[in-house]
Coordinates of C-alpha atoms in Angstrom, one line a residue:
X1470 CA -15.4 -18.7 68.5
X1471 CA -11.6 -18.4 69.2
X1472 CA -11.1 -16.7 65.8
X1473 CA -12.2 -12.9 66.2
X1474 CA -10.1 -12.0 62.9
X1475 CA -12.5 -10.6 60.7
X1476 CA -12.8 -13.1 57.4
X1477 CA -15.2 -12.5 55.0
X1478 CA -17.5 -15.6 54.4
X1479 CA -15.6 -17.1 57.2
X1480 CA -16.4 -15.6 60.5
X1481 CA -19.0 -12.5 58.8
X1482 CA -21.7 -13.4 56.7
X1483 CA -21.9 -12.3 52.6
X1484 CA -24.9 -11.4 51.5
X1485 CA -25.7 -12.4 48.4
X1486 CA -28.3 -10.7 45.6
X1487 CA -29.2 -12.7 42.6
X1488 CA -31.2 -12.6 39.6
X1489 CA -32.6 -15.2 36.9
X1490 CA -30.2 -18.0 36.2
X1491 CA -27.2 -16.1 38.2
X1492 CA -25.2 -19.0 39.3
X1493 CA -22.7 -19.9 42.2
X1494 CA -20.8 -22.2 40.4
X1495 CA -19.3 -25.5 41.6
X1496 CA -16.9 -25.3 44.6
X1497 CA -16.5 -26.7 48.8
X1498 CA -15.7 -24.4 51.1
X1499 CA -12.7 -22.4 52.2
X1500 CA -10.7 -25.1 54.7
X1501 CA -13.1 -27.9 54.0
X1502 CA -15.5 -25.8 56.6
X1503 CA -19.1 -26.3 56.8
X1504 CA -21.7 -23.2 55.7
X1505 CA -24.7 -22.4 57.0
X1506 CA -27.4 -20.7 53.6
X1507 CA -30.8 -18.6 54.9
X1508 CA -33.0 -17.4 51.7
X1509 CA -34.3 -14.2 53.4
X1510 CA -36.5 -13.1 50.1
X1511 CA -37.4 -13.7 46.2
X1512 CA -37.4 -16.3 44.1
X1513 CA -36.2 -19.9 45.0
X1514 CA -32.9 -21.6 44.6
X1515 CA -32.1 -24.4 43.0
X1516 CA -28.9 -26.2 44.8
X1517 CA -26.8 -28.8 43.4
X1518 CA -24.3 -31.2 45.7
X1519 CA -22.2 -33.7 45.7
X1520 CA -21.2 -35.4 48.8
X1521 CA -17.8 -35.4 51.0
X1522 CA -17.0 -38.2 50.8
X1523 CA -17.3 -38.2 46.6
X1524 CA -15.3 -35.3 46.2
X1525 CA -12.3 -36.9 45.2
X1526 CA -14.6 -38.7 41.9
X1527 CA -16.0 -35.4 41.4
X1528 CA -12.4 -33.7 40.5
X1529 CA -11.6 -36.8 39.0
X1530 CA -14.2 -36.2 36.1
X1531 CA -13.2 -32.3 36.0
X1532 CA -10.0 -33.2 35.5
X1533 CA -11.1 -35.1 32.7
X1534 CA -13.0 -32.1 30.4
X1535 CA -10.6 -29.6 31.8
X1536 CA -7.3 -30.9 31.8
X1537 CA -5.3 -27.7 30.3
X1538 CA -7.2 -25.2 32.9
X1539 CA -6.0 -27.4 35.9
X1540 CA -2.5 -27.4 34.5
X1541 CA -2.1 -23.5 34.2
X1542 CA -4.8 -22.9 37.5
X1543 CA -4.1 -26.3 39.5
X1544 CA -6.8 -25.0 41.9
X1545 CA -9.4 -24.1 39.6
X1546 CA -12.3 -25.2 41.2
X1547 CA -11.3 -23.0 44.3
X1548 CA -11.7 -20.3 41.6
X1549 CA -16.1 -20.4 41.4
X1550 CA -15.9 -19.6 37.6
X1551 CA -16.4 -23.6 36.7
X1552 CA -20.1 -24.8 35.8
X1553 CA -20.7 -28.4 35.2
X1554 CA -23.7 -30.4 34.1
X1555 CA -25.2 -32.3 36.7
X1556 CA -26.8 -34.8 34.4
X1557 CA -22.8 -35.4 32.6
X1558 CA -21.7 -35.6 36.5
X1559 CA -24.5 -38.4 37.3
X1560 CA -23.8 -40.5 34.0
X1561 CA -19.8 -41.0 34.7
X1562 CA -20.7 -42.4 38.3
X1563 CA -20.6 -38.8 40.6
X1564 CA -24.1 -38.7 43.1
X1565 CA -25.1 -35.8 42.5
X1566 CA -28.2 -34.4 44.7
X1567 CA -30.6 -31.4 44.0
X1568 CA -33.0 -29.1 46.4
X1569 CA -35.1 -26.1 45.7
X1570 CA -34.3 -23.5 48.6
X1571 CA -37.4 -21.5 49.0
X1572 CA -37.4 -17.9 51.1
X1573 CA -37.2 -18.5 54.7
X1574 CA -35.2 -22.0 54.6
X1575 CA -31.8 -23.1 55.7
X1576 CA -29.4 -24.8 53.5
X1577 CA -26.4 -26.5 55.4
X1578 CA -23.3 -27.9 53.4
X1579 CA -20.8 -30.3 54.8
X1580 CA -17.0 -30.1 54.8
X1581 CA -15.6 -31.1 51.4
X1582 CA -19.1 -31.4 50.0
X1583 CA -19.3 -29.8 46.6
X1584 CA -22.0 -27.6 45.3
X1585 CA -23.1 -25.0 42.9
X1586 CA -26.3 -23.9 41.8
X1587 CA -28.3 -20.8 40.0
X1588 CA -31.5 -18.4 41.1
X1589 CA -35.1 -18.4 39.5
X1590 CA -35.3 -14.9 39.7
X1591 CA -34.1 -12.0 42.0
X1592 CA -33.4 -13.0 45.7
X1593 CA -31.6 -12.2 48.7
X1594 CA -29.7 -14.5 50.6
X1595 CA -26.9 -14.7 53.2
X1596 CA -24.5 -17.3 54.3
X1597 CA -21.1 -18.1 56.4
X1598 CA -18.9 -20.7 57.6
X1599 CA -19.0 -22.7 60.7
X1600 CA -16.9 -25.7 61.8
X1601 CA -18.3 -28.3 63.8
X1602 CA -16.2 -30.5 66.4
X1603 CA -15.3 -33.2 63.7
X1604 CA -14.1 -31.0 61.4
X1605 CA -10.5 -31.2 62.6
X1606 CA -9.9 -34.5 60.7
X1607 CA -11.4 -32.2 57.3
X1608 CA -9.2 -29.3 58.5
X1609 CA -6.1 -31.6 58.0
X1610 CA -7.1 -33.0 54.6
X1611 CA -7.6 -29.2 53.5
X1612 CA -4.1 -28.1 55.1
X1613 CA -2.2 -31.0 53.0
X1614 CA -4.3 -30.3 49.4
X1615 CA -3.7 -27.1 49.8
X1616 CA 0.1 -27.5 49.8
X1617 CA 0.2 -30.1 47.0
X1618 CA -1.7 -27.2 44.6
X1619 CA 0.3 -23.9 46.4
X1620 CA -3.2 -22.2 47.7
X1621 CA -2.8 -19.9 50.6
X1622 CA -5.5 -21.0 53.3
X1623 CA -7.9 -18.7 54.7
X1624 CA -6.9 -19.3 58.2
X1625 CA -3.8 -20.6 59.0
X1626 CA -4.3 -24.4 60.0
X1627 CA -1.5 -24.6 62.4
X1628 CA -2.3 -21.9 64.3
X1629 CA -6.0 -23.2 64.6
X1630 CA -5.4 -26.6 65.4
X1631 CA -2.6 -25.2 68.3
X1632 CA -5.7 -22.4 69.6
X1633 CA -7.4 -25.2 69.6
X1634 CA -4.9 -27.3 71.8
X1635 CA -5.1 -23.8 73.9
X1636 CA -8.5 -24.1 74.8
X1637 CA -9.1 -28.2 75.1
X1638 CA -10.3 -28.2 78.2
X1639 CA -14.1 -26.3 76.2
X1640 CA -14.8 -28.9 74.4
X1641 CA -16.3 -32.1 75.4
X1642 CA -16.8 -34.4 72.3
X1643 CA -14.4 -37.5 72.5
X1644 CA -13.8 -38.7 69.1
X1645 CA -13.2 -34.9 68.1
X1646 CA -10.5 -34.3 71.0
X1647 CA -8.7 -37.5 69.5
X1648 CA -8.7 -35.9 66.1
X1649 CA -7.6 -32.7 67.7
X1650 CA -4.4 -35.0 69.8
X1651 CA -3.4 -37.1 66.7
X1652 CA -3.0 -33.3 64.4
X1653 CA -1.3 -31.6 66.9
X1654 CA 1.0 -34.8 67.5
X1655 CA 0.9 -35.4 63.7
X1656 CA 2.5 -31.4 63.0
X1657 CA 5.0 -31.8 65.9
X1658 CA 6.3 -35.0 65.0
X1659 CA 7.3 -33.6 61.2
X1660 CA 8.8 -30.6 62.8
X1661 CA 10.9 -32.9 64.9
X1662 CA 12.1 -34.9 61.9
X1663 CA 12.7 -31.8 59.6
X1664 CA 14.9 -29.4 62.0
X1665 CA 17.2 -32.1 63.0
X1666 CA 17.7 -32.9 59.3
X1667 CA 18.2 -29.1 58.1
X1668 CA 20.8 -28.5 60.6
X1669 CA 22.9 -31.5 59.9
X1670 CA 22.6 -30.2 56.0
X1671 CA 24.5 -27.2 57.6
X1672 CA 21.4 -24.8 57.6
X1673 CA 22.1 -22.0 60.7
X1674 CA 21.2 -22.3 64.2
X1675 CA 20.0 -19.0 65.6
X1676 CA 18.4 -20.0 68.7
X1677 CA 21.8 -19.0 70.2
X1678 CA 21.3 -15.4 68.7
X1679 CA 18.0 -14.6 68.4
X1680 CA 15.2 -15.7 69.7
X1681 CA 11.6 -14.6 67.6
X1682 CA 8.4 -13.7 69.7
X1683 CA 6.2 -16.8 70.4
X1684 CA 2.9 -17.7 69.3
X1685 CA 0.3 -16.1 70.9
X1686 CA -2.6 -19.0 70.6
X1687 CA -5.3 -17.4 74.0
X1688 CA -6.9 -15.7 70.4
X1689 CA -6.8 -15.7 66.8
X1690 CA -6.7 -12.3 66.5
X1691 CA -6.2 -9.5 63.7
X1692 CA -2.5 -9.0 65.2
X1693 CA -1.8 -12.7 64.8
X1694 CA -3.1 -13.5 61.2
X1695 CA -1.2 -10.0 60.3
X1696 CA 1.8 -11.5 61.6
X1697 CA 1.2 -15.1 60.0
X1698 CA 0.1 -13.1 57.0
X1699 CA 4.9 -12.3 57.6
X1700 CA 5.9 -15.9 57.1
X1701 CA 3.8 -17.7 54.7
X1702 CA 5.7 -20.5 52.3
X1703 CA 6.7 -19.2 49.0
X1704 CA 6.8 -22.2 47.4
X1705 CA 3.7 -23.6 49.1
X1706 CA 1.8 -21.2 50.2
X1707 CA 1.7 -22.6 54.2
X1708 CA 1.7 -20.7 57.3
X1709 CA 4.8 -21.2 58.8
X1710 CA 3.6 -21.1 62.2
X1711 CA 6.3 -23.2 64.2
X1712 CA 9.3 -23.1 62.5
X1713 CA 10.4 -21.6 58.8
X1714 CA 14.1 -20.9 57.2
X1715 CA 15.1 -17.7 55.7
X1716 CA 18.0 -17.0 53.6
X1717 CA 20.4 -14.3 53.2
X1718 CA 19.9 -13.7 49.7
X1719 CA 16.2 -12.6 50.1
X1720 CA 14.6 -10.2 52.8
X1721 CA 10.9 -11.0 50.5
X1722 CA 10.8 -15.0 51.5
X1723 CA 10.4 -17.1 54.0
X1724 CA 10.1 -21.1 53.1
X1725 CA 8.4 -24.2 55.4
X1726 CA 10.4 -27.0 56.6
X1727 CA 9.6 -29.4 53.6
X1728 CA 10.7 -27.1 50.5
X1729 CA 13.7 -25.2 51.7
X1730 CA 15.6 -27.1 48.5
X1731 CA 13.2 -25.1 46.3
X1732 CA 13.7 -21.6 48.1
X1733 CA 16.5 -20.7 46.2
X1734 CA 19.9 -21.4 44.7
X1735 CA 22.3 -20.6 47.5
X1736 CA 24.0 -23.3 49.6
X1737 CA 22.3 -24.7 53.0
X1738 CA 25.2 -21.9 54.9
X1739 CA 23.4 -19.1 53.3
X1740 CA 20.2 -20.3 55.4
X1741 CA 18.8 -20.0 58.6
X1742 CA 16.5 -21.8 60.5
X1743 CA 14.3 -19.5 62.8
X1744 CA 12.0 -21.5 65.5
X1745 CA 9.2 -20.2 67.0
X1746 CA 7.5 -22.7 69.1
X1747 CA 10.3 -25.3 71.1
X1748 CA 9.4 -28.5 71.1
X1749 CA 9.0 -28.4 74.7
X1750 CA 6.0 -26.2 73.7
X1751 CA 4.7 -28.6 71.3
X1752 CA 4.8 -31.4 74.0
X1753 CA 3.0 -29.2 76.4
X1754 CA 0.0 -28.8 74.4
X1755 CA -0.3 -32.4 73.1
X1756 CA 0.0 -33.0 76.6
X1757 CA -2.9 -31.1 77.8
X1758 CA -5.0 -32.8 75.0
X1759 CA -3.9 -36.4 76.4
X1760 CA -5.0 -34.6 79.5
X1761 CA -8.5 -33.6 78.6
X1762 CA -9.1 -36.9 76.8
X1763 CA -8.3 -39.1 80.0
X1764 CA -10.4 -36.3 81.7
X1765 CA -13.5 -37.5 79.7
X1766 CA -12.4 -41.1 79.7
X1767 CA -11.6 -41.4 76.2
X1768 CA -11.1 -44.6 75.3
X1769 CA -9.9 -44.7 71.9
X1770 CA -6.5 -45.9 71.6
X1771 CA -3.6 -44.0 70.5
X1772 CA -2.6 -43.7 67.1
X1773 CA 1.0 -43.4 66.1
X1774 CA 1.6 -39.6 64.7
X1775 CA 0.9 -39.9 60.9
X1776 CA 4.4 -39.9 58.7
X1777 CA 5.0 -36.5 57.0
X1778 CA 4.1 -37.1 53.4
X1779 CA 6.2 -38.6 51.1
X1780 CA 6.9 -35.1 49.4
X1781 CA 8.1 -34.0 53.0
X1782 CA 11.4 -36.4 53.5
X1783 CA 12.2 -36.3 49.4
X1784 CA 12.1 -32.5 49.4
X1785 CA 9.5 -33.0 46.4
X1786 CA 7.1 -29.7 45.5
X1787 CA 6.3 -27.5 43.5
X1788 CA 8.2 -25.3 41.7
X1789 CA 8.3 -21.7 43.5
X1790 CA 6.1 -19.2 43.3
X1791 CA 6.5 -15.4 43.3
X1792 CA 7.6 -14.0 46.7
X1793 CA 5.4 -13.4 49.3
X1794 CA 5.3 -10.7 52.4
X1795 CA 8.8 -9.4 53.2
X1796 CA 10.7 -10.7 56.4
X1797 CA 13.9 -9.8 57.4
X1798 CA 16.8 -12.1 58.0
X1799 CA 17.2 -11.9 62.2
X1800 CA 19.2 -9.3 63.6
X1801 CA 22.5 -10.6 64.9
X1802 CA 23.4 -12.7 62.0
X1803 CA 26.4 -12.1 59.9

């Protein structure tokens, strides 16, 4: 409800028209979200799924029969052009589950659950996303696989999870508000590692110089994804939300904390780190979270933040992609 941004799929419903044996082929959702299928008319469905918490041995066996498409498209299957049999699926170990959708039913699929499927005949149908309160923990596993493959998200998951943080004190589910603390402490702790580390490599300090409009979290609005839309990861594709580092050479890229070695050839003095959100910021809203959990007397203990990934301290990624939306170097800096 905090996202008015107009998504298609995400926040307005498609409507979808099909005939005999069109197919929606194998895929999960955008962000690991859940989606919500009505059959308004026509003939019946047929639905294909494989559970959550066997996607991983679903890819596994894709990767198998179509190992030169992943390594030219490494996100293929975010793609919907890839049909597989269920039967082949079943036989090398994947549950795989089947329901006819008939006019007038529901068809709810969970986060990371994939499915695909094909029509009877000619029908109408509709569907969208949703995200219930335990989709947080989903919502990070999304965030990092998307990075590993370079896929831009639909909605950018730092900004979600600090809106979110913003508006704690609506939501009432325990083990959900945990998930909701340990991301938030999870993405400042990795900023907190990575700044300190790019300044001592000799990257520029501009907080001294300029200081960049912060993040407005009350909404996510159309102004703020157009803004996000400013500072997305060239070589991963991520929303640089809190922090990101330029370079002089290019007014087209921006780079996140992890894969400034892979921005460009020039030395760490050609680059500048620009912050957005202080930490001071970050500890205020992990703060208010902590807050709203001892509110509800949450008892589950405290988790350290997770460790950036591996990738993260080694500078490993990716090679880089083509350049994304322009952003000037600050004002100020010669």
């Amino acid at each position: 409800k905090h996202v008015t941004v107009p998504i298609a799929g995400v926040t307005s419903p498609w409507l979808y028209l099909g005939m005999l044996f069109s197919t929606f082929s194998w895929h999960n959702e955008d962000n690991y979200l859940s989606s919500i299928n009505y059959h308004h008319s026509g003939a019946p469905k047929q639905w294909f799924g494989v559970p959550g918490a066997k996607a991983s041995a679903f890819e596994s066996v894709v990767r198998r029969f179509f190992r030169s498409e992943k390594k030219e498209v490494p996100d293929v299957l975010h793609h919907m052009n890839t049909m597989f049999s269920p039967s082949k699926l079943k036989a090398l170990g994947v549950p795989v589950y089947q329901i006819l959708q008939q006019p007038g039913e529901f068809v709810v699929t969970y986060p990371q659950a994939f499915h695909g499927g094909f029509s009877y005949g000619f029908n109408c149908g509709e569907a969208v996303n949703f995200a219930a309160p335990h989709w947080v923990e989903h919502a990070r596993l999304a965030n990092e696989r998307y990075r590993r493959i370079g896929r831009l998200a639909v909605m950018g998951h730092d900004r979600v999870m600090f809106t979110l943080a913003r508006h704690v004190d609506e939501m009432d589910d325990v083990e959900s508000i945990a998930q909701l603390r340990d991301e938030i402490r999870r993405l400042a702790h990795e900023d907190a590692i990575l700044r300190p580390r790019l300044y001592r490599d000799g990257v520029k300090d501009l907080r001294a110089v300029v200081r960049p409009p912060r993040n407005d979290v009350d909404v996510f609005d159309k102004q703020a994804s157009d803004y996000d839309d400013k500072r997305v990861c060239c070589v991963c594709k991520h929303t640089c939300f809190s922090s990101a580092v330029g370079c002089r050479c290019s007014q087209t890229r921006v780079c996140c904390l992890r894969h400034v070695a892979y921005m460009c050839r020039c030395p760490p003095s050609n680059k500048y780190l620009i912050e957005w959100e202080p930490e001071e910021r970050h500890g205020a809203a992990i703060r208010a979270v902590e807050a709203r959990l001892r509110t509800l007397g949450g008892a589950l203990a405290e988790k350290p933040p997770i460790e950036p990934p591996r990738e993260a301290l080694l500078g490993a990624a990716p090679r880089p992609r083509p350049p994304m939306n322009p952003v000037s170097p600050p004002i100020g800096w010669k």
